[in-house]
Amino acid sequence: MAERPDAGAGEHAREGASSADERWMRRALDLARRAADAGEVPVGAVVVQGDVVLGESANRTVTDADPTAHAEMLAIRGAAAAQGDWRLIGTTLYVTLEPCAMCAGAIVLARIPRVVYAAADPKAGMGGSLDNLLQDRRLNHRCDVTSGILAEASGDLLRAFFRARRG
């Protein structure tokens, strides 16, 4: 079942997922691998409009010494700059890990209509796991959410990264 704008926390959907979703998520996973290689938590994000990439990034919090340098935030900033508008209407954000509160807030403020994420984040996810800021009825914008696209690959990458760090 597709996510409804008023879907409750914990509801996830794969209906409406397409081969394009998998293709863009693979691109986000490539970015996540680059983040891991740089010592960053392996998360990648891509903002697309149709078949055009407007912005993409991997996590850079360590590299930039910036707690706001999450992949989603950087991809959103890049997309807004490329488009010359902070409203990212008609776009889709692909991200390898469910967005946190900060990123979910930015997604809502940017008016991104659709979010596709791979792995759920039960400790910080605001796309349905811990809470659902992306679809909160009290806000002036709600996103369609598709989750679980290449979740296993993303989860494996994250687990391997943290296992190596604990080493």
GROMACS .gro file of C-alpha atoms in nm:
model
  167
    1MET     CA    1   0.000   0.000   0.000
    2ALA     CA    2   0.132   0.345  -0.085
    3GLU     CA    3   0.199   0.587   0.196
    4ARG     CA    4  -0.084   0.826   0.255
    5PRO     CA    5  -0.003   1.184   0.350
    6ASP     CA    6  -0.162   1.109   0.687
    7ALA     CA    7   0.009   0.772   0.738
    8GLY     CA    8   0.102   0.700   1.094
    9ALA     CA    9   0.451   0.641   1.229
   10GLY     CA   10   0.582   0.300   1.146
   11GLU     CA   11   0.393   0.256   0.818
   12HIS     CA   12   0.624   0.195   0.523
   13ALA     CA   13   0.555   0.148   0.155
   14ARG     CA   14   0.721  -0.002  -0.147
   15GLU     CA   15   0.424   0.036  -0.378
   16GLY     CA   16   0.503   0.293  -0.639
   17ALA     CA   17   0.870   0.196  -0.632
   18SER     CA   18   1.018   0.176  -0.979
   19SER     CA   19   1.334   0.071  -1.156
   20ALA     CA   20   1.429   0.440  -1.146
   21ASP     CA   21   1.405   0.426  -0.765
   22GLU     CA   22   1.653   0.141  -0.759
   23ARG     CA   23   1.884   0.317  -1.007
   24TRP     CA   24   1.893   0.641  -0.804
   25MET     CA   25   1.934   0.449  -0.479
   26ARG     CA   26   2.235   0.270  -0.628
   27ARG     CA   27   2.384   0.611  -0.700
   28ALA     CA   28   2.318   0.715  -0.339
   29LEU     CA   29   2.484   0.390  -0.222
   30ASP     CA   30   2.792   0.474  -0.431
   31LEU     CA   31   2.809   0.807  -0.251
   32ALA     CA   32   2.768   0.629   0.084
   33ARG     CA   33   3.063   0.401   0.002
   34ARG     CA   34   3.274   0.708  -0.072
   35ALA     CA   35   3.174   0.849   0.265
   36ALA     CA   36   3.286   0.530   0.438
   37ASP     CA   37   3.618   0.546   0.254
   38ALA     CA   38   3.663   0.900   0.390
   39GLY     CA   39   3.587   0.786   0.747
   40GLU     CA   40   3.235   0.929   0.744
   41VAL     CA   41   2.919   0.742   0.842
   42PRO     CA   42   2.820   0.587   0.507
   43VAL     CA   43   2.512   0.779   0.401
   44GLY     CA   44   2.451   0.914   0.052
   45ALA     CA   45   2.172   1.130  -0.088
   46VAL     CA   46   2.059   1.235  -0.436
   47VAL     CA   47   1.792   1.492  -0.528
   48VAL     CA   48   1.648   1.438  -0.873
   49GLN     CA   49   1.388   1.609  -1.086
   50GLY     CA   50   1.272   1.378  -1.359
   51ASP     CA   51   1.594   1.229  -1.490
   52VAL     CA   52   1.820   1.516  -1.382
   53VAL     CA   53   2.036   1.520  -1.070
   54LEU     CA   54   2.000   1.859  -0.901
   55GLY     CA   55   2.212   1.782  -0.597
   56GLU     CA   56   2.395   1.490  -0.440
   57SER     CA   57   2.631   1.431  -0.155
   58ALA     CA   58   2.764   1.193   0.104
   59ASN     CA   59   2.795   1.265   0.474
   60ARG     CA   60   3.070   1.520   0.549
   61THR     CA   61   3.027   1.590   0.921
   62VAL     CA   62   3.381   1.477   1.009
   63THR     CA   63   3.547   1.620   0.698
   64ASP     CA   64   3.379   1.960   0.738
   65ALA     CA   65   3.372   1.957   1.121
   66ASP     CA   66   3.004   2.046   1.079
   67PRO     CA   67   2.724   1.860   1.257
   68THR     CA   68   2.477   1.976   0.991
   69ALA     CA   69   2.677   1.829   0.701
   70HIS     CA   70   2.451   1.526   0.660
   71ALA     CA   71   2.418   1.389   0.308
   72GLU     CA   72   2.056   1.504   0.280
   73MET     CA   73   2.132   1.860   0.391
   74LEU     CA   74   2.418   1.895   0.143
   75ALA     CA   75   2.218   1.742  -0.143
   76ILE     CA   76   1.926   1.976  -0.067
   77ARG     CA   77   2.157   2.279  -0.059
   78GLY     CA   78   2.309   2.175  -0.392
   79ALA     CA   79   1.967   2.120  -0.549
   80ALA     CA   80   1.837   2.457  -0.430
   81ALA     CA   81   2.146   2.631  -0.566
   82ALA     CA   82   2.120   2.449  -0.900
   83GLN     CA   83   1.754   2.536  -0.931
   84GLY     CA   84   1.789   2.889  -0.794
   85ASP     CA   85   1.493   2.830  -0.563
   86TRP     CA   86   1.462   2.692  -0.211
   87ARG     CA   87   1.134   2.520  -0.302
   88LEU     CA   88   1.228   2.185  -0.450
   89ILE     CA   89   0.886   2.117  -0.600
   90GLY     CA   90   0.873   1.823  -0.840
   91THR     CA   91   1.178   1.652  -0.693
   92THR     CA   92   1.252   1.322  -0.524
   93LEU     CA   93   1.515   1.274  -0.254
   94TYR     CA   94   1.687   0.935  -0.244
   95VAL     CA   95   1.882   0.860   0.073
   96THR     CA   96   2.043   0.543   0.202
   97LEU     CA   97   1.932   0.592   0.564
   98GLU     CA   98   1.602   0.718   0.701
   99PRO     CA   99   1.633   1.094   0.764
  100CYS     CA  100   1.693   1.226   1.116
  101ALA     CA  101   1.490   1.512   1.267
  102MET     CA  102   1.717   1.784   1.126
  103CYS     CA  103   1.709   1.641   0.775
  104ALA     CA  104   1.337   1.564   0.786
  105GLY     CA  105   1.275   1.924   0.889
  106ALA     CA  106   1.481   2.053   0.596
  107ILE     CA  107   1.299   1.817   0.358
  108VAL     CA  108   0.962   1.951   0.472
  109LEU     CA  109   1.079   2.313   0.453
  110ALA     CA  110   1.215   2.255   0.101
  111ARG     CA  111   0.874   2.118  -0.004
  112ILE     CA  112   1.026   1.798  -0.144
  113PRO     CA  113   0.722   1.596  -0.247
  114ARG     CA  114   0.875   1.247  -0.236
  115VAL     CA  115   1.137   1.078  -0.021
  116VAL     CA  116   1.277   0.732  -0.091
  117TYR     CA  117   1.502   0.581   0.172
  118ALA     CA  118   1.678   0.248   0.199
  119ALA     CA  119   1.745   0.145   0.560
  120ALA     CA  120   1.526   0.236   0.854
  121ASP     CA  121   1.688   0.406   1.154
  122PRO     CA  122   1.507   0.293   1.471
  123LYS     CA  123   1.719   0.522   1.692
  124ALA     CA  124   1.681   0.851   1.502
  125GLY     CA  125   1.459   0.798   1.197
  126MET     CA  126   1.190   1.058   1.139
  127GLY     CA  127   1.034   0.896   0.835
  128GLY     CA  128   0.832   0.643   1.031
  129SER     CA  129   1.065   0.462   1.271
  130LEU     CA  130   1.111   0.684   1.576
  131ASP     CA  131   0.846   0.930   1.457
  132ASN     CA  132   0.720   1.060   1.124
  133LEU     CA  133   0.803   1.426   1.075
  134LEU     CA  134   0.791   1.377   0.697
  135GLN     CA  135   0.417   1.313   0.713
  136ASP     CA  136   0.307   1.503   1.022
  137ARG     CA  137  -0.041   1.648   0.958
  138ARG     CA  138   0.036   1.952   1.172
  139LEU     CA  139   0.294   2.076   0.923
  140ASN     CA  140   0.221   2.270   0.605
  141HIS     CA  141   0.387   2.009   0.382
  142ARG     CA  142   0.388   1.630   0.383
  143CYS     CA  143   0.596   1.394   0.171
  144ASP     CA  144   0.511   1.070   0.003
  145VAL     CA  145   0.753   0.818   0.154
  146THR     CA  146   0.883   0.495   0.004
  147SER     CA  147   1.113   0.289   0.221
  148GLY     CA  148   1.314  -0.028   0.193
  149ILE     CA  149   1.464   0.024  -0.153
  150LEU     CA  150   1.802  -0.157  -0.137
  151ALA     CA  151   1.768  -0.161   0.242
  152GLU     CA  152   1.982  -0.471   0.280
  153ALA     CA  153   2.275  -0.323   0.087
  154SER     CA  154   2.255  -0.001   0.286
  155GLY     CA  155   2.222  -0.182   0.618
  156ASP     CA  156   2.516  -0.408   0.534
  157LEU     CA  157   2.731  -0.105   0.453
  158LEU     CA  158   2.639   0.068   0.779
  159ARG     CA  159   2.693  -0.246   0.990
  160ALA     CA  160   3.034  -0.312   0.830
  161PHE     CA  161   3.139   0.049   0.890
  162PHE     CA  162   3.047   0.044   1.259
  163ARG     CA  163   3.187  -0.306   1.311
  164ALA     CA  164   3.523  -0.187   1.172
  165ARG     CA  165   3.515   0.123   1.395
  166ARG     CA  166   3.461  -0.089   1.705
  167GLY     CA  167   3.726  -0.322   1.572
   0.00000   0.00000   0.00000
